[in-house]
Tab-separated table of C-alpha atoms in Angstrom:
chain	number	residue	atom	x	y	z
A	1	UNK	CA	4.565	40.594	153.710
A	2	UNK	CA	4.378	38.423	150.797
A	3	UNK	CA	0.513	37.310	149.961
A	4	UNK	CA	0.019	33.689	148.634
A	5	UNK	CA	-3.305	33.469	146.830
A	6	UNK	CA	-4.513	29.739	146.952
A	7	UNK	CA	-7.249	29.217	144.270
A	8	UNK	CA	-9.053	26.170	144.271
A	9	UNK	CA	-11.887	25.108	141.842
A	10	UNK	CA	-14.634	24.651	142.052
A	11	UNK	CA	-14.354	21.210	140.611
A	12	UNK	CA	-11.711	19.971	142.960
A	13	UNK	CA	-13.371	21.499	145.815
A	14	UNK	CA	-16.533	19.830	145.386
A	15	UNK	CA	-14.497	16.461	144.169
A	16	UNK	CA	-12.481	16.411	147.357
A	17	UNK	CA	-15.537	16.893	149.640
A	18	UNK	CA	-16.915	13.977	147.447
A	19	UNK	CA	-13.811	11.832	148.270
A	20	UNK	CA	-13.561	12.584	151.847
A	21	UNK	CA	-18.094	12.141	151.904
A	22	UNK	CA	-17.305	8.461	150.238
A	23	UNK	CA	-14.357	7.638	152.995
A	24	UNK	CA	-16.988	8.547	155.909
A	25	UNK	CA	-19.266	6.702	154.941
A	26	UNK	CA	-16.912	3.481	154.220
A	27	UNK	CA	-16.686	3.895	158.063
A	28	UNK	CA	-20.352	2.622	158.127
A	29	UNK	CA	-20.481	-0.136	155.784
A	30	UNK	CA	-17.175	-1.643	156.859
A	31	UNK	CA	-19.173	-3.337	159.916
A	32	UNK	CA	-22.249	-4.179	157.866
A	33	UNK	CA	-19.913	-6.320	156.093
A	34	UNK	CA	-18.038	-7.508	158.955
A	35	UNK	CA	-14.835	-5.518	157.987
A	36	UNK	CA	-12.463	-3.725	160.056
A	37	UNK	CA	-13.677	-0.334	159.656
A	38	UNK	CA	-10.023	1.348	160.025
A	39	UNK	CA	-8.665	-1.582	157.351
A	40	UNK	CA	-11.377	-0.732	155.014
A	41	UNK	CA	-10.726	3.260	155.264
A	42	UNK	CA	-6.877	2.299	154.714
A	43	UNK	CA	-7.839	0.509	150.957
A	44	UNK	CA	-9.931	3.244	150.216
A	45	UNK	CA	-7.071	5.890	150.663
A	46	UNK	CA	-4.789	3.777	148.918
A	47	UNK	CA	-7.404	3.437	146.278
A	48	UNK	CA	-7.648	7.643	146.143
A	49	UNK	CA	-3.671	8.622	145.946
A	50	UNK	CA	-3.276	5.140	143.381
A	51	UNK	CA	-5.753	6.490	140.715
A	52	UNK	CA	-4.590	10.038	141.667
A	53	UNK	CA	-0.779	9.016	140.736
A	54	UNK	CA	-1.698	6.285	138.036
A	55	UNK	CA	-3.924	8.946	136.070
A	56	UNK	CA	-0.857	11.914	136.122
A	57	UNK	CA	1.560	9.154	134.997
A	58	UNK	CA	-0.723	7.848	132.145
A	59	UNK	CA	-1.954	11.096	130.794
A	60	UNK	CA	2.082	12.301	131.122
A	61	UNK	CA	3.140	9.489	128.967
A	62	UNK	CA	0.221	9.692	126.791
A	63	UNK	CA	0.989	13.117	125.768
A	64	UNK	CA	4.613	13.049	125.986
A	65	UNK	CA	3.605	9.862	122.681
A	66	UNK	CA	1.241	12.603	121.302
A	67	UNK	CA	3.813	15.116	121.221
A	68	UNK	CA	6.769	12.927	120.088
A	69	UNK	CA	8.965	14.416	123.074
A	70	UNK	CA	7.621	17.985	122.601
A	71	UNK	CA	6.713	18.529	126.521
A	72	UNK	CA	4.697	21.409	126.375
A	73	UNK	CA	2.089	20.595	129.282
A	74	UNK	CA	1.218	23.214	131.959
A	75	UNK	CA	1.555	21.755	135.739
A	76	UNK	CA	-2.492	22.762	135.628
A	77	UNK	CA	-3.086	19.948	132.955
A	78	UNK	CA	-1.244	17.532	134.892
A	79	UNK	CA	-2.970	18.452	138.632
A	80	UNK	CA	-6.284	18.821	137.022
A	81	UNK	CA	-8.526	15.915	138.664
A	82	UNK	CA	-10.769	16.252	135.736
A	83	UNK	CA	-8.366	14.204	133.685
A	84	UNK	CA	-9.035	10.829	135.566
A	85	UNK	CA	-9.264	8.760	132.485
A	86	UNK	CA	-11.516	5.411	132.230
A	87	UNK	CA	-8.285	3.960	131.886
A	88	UNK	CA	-6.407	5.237	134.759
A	89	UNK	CA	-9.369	3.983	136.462
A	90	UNK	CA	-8.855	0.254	135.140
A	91	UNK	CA	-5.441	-0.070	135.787
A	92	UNK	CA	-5.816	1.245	139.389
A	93	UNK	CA	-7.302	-1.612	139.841
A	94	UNK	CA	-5.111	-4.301	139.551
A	95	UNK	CA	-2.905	-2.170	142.551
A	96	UNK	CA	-5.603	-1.820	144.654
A	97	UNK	CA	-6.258	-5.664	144.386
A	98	UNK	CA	-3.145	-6.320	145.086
A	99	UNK	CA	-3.171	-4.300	148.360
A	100	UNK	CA	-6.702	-5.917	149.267
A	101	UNK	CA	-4.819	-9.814	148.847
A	102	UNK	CA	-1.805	-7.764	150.852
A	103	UNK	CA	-4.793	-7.048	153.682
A	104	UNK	CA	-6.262	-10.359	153.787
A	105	UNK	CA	-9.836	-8.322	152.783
A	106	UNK	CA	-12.522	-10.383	150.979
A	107	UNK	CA	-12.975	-9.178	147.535
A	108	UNK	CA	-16.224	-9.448	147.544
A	109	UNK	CA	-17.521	-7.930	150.778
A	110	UNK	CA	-15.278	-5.295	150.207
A	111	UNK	CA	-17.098	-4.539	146.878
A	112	UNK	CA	-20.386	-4.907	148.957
A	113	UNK	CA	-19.034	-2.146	151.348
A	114	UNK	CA	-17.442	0.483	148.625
A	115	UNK	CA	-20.795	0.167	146.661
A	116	UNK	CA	-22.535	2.730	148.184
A	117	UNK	CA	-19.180	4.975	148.518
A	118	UNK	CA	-18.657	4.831	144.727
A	119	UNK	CA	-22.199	5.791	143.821
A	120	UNK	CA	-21.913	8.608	146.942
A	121	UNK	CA	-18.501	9.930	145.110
A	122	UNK	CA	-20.099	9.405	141.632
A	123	UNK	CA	-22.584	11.819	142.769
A	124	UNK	CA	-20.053	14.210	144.039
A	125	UNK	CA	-17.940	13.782	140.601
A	126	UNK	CA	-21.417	15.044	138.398
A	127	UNK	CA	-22.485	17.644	140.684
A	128	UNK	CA	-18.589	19.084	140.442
A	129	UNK	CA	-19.166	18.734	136.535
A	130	UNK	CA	-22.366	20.432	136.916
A	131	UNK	CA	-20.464	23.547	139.293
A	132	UNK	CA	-17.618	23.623	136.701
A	133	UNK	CA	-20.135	23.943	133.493
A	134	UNK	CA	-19.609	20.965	132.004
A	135	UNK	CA	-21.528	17.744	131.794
A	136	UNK	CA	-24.418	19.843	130.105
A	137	UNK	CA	-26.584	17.999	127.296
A	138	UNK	CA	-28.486	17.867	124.250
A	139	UNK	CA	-31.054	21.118	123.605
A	140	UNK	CA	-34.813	20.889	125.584
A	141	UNK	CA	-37.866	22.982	125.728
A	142	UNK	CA	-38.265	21.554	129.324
A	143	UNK	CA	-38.502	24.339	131.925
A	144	UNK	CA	-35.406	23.282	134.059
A	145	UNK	CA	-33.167	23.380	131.040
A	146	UNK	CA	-30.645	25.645	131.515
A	147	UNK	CA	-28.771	27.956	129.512
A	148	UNK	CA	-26.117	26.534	127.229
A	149	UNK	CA	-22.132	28.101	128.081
A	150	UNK	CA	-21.478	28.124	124.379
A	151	UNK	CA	-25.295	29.231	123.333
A	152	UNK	CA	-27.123	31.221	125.937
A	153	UNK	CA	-29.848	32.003	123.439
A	154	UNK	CA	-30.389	27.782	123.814
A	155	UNK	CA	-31.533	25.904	127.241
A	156	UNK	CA	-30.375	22.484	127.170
A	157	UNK	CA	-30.671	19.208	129.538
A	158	UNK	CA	-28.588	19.264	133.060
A	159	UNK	CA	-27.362	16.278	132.876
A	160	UNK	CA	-24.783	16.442	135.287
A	161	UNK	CA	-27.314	17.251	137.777
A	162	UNK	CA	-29.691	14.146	136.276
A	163	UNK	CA	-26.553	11.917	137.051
A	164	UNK	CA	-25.893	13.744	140.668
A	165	UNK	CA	-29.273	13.105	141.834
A	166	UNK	CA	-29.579	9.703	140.379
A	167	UNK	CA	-26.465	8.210	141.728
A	168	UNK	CA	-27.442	9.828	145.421
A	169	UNK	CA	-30.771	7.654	145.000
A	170	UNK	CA	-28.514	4.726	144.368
A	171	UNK	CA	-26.024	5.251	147.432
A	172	UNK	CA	-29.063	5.504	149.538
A	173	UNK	CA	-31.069	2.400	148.181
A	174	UNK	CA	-27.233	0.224	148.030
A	175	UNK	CA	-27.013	1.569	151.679
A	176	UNK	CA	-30.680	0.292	152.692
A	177	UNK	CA	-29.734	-3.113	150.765
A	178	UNK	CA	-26.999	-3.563	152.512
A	179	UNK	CA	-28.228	-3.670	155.976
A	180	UNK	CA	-30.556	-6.304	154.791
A	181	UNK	CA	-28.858	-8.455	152.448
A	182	UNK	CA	-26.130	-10.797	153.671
A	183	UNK	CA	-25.313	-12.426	150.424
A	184	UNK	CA	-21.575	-11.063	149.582
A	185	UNK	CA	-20.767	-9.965	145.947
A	186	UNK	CA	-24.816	-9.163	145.757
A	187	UNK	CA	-24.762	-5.443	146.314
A	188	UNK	CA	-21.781	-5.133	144.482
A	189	UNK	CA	-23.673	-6.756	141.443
A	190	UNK	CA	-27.029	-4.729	141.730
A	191	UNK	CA	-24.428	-1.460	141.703
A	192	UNK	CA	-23.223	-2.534	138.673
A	193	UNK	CA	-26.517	-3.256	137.458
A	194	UNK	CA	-27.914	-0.364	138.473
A	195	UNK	CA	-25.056	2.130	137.812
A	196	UNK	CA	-24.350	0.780	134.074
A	197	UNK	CA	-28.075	0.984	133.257
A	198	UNK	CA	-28.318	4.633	134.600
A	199	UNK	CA	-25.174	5.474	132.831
A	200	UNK	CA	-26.240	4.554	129.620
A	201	UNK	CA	-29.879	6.096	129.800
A	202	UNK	CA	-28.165	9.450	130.503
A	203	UNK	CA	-25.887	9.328	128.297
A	204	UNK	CA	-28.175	9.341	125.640
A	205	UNK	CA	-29.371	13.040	126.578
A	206	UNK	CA	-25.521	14.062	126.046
A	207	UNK	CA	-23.848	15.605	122.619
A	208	UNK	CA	-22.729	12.415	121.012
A	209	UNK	CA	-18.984	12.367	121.299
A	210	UNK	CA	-18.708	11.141	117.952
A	211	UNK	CA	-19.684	12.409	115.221
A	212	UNK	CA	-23.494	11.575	113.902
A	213	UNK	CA	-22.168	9.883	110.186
A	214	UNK	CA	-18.788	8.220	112.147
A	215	UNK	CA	-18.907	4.151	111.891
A	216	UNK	CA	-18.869	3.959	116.008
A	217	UNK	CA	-21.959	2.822	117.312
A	218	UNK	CA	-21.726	3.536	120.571
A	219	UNK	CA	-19.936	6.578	123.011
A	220	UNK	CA	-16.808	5.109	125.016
A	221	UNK	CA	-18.877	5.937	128.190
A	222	UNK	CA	-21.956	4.122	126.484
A	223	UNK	CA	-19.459	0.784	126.404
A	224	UNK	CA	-18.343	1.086	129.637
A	225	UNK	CA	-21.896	0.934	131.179
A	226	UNK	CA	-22.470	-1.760	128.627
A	227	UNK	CA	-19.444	-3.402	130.561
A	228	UNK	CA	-20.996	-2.797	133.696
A	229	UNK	CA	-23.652	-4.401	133.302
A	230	UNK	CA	-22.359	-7.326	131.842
A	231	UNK	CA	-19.818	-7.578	134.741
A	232	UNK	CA	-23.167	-6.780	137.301
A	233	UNK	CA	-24.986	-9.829	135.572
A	234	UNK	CA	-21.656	-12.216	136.070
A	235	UNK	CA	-21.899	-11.272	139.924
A	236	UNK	CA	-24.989	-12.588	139.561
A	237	UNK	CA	-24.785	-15.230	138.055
A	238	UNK	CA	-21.861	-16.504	139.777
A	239	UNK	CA	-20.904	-15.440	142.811
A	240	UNK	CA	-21.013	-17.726	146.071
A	241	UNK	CA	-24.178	-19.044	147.197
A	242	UNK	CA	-22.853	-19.454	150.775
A	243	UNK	CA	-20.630	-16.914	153.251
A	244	UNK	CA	-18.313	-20.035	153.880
A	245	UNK	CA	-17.096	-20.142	150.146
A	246	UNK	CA	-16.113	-16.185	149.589
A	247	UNK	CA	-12.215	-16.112	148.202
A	248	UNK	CA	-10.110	-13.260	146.992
């Protein structure tokens, strides 16, 4: 008999429970929203296999430019689901809005409902990071630094597990919101809020991407909270006052 040996890691295991966690629980907010639970579940597979596909095709043609036609990558590199790029992630969604327009969903109290999913799967994502080694931070003298991969001699911040825990809190206080807040587009703007501002706090306990003397100010995941945030106070600050006038 011939033995097949599946091996999984631990980073796509926990990612995939995050991604099926997040689709549950679209299930629930779908109705708080007054969306058809089943329709809702549909966009947010669509959403999953889109940024799945979008991210292998980018980071294949990215390299492929990078390597001037020397195609040298491993099917690992281009399975791994730690290679979802911020930009994979943008241009997924100019699909996925197309499919919502397709549904005749309302973009905004879809955003209302996938809140709490995103910070749920966000969670899911760190704590993954955290299980894989990665997502560690700068050095600390706190007692539940752990022990550095590279430098065992040297604890350092968890910030991985920071980011798990915080984003949980958030999928449970977007979830509590949402039962009680009618507004469309106003969830979606305090996750923004919210998620931006937490990104960019912990951030700041991470090993600078860049170097210290470089001439960028910021970390690429420091501008994309920035981003967030700015794109949480335009929900604000503009989204409908009334039910009546919600449009794709």
């Amino acid at each position: 008999a011939v033995l097949l040996n599946l091996h999984i890691s631990a980073y796509a295991a926990i990612a995939i429970a995050g991604i099926i966690a997040a689709l549950w629980l679209s299930l629930r907010t779908a109705p708080l929203r007054g969306l058809p639970p089943e329709r809702l579940w549909d966009a947010g597979v669509f959403a999953v296999v889109a940024a799945f596909v979008l991210s292998r095709l980018l980071g294949l043609a990215l390299f492929i430019v990078v390597e001037h036609g020397q195609l040298t990558l491993s099917l690992r590199d281009v399975l791994s689901f730690s290679s979802i790029s911020y930009l994979s992630l943008a241009v997924t969604a100019i699909p996925v809005l197309l499919w919502l327009r397709w549904r005749r969903l309302p973009l905004l109290r879809v955003m209302d409902a996938w809140s709490p999913c995103g910070a749920l799967l966000w969670s899911a994502l760190s704590l993954a990071d955290a299980a894989s080694g990665s997502g560690n931070g700068l050095p600390t003298r706190l007692p539940w630094g752990i022990r550095s991969a590279g430098s065992p001699a040297v604890r350092v911040h968890p910030v991985a597990l920071y980011t798990a825990a915080a984003a949980l809190a958030l999928c449970a206080t977007l979830f509590s919101l949402l039962r009680r807040t009618r507004q469309p587009g106003r969830i979606a703007a305090i996750a923004f809020l919210a998620g931006g501002a937490t990104l960019f706090l912990l951030d700041m306990l991470r090993v600078p991407d860049q170097p210290p003397l470089s001439n960028n100010l910021l970390d690429m995941s420091q501008w994309i909270a920035l981003a967030a945030i700015a794109f949480g106070a335009c929900l604000l600050a503009f989204v409908p006052r009334a039910p009546s006038q919600e449009a794709l």
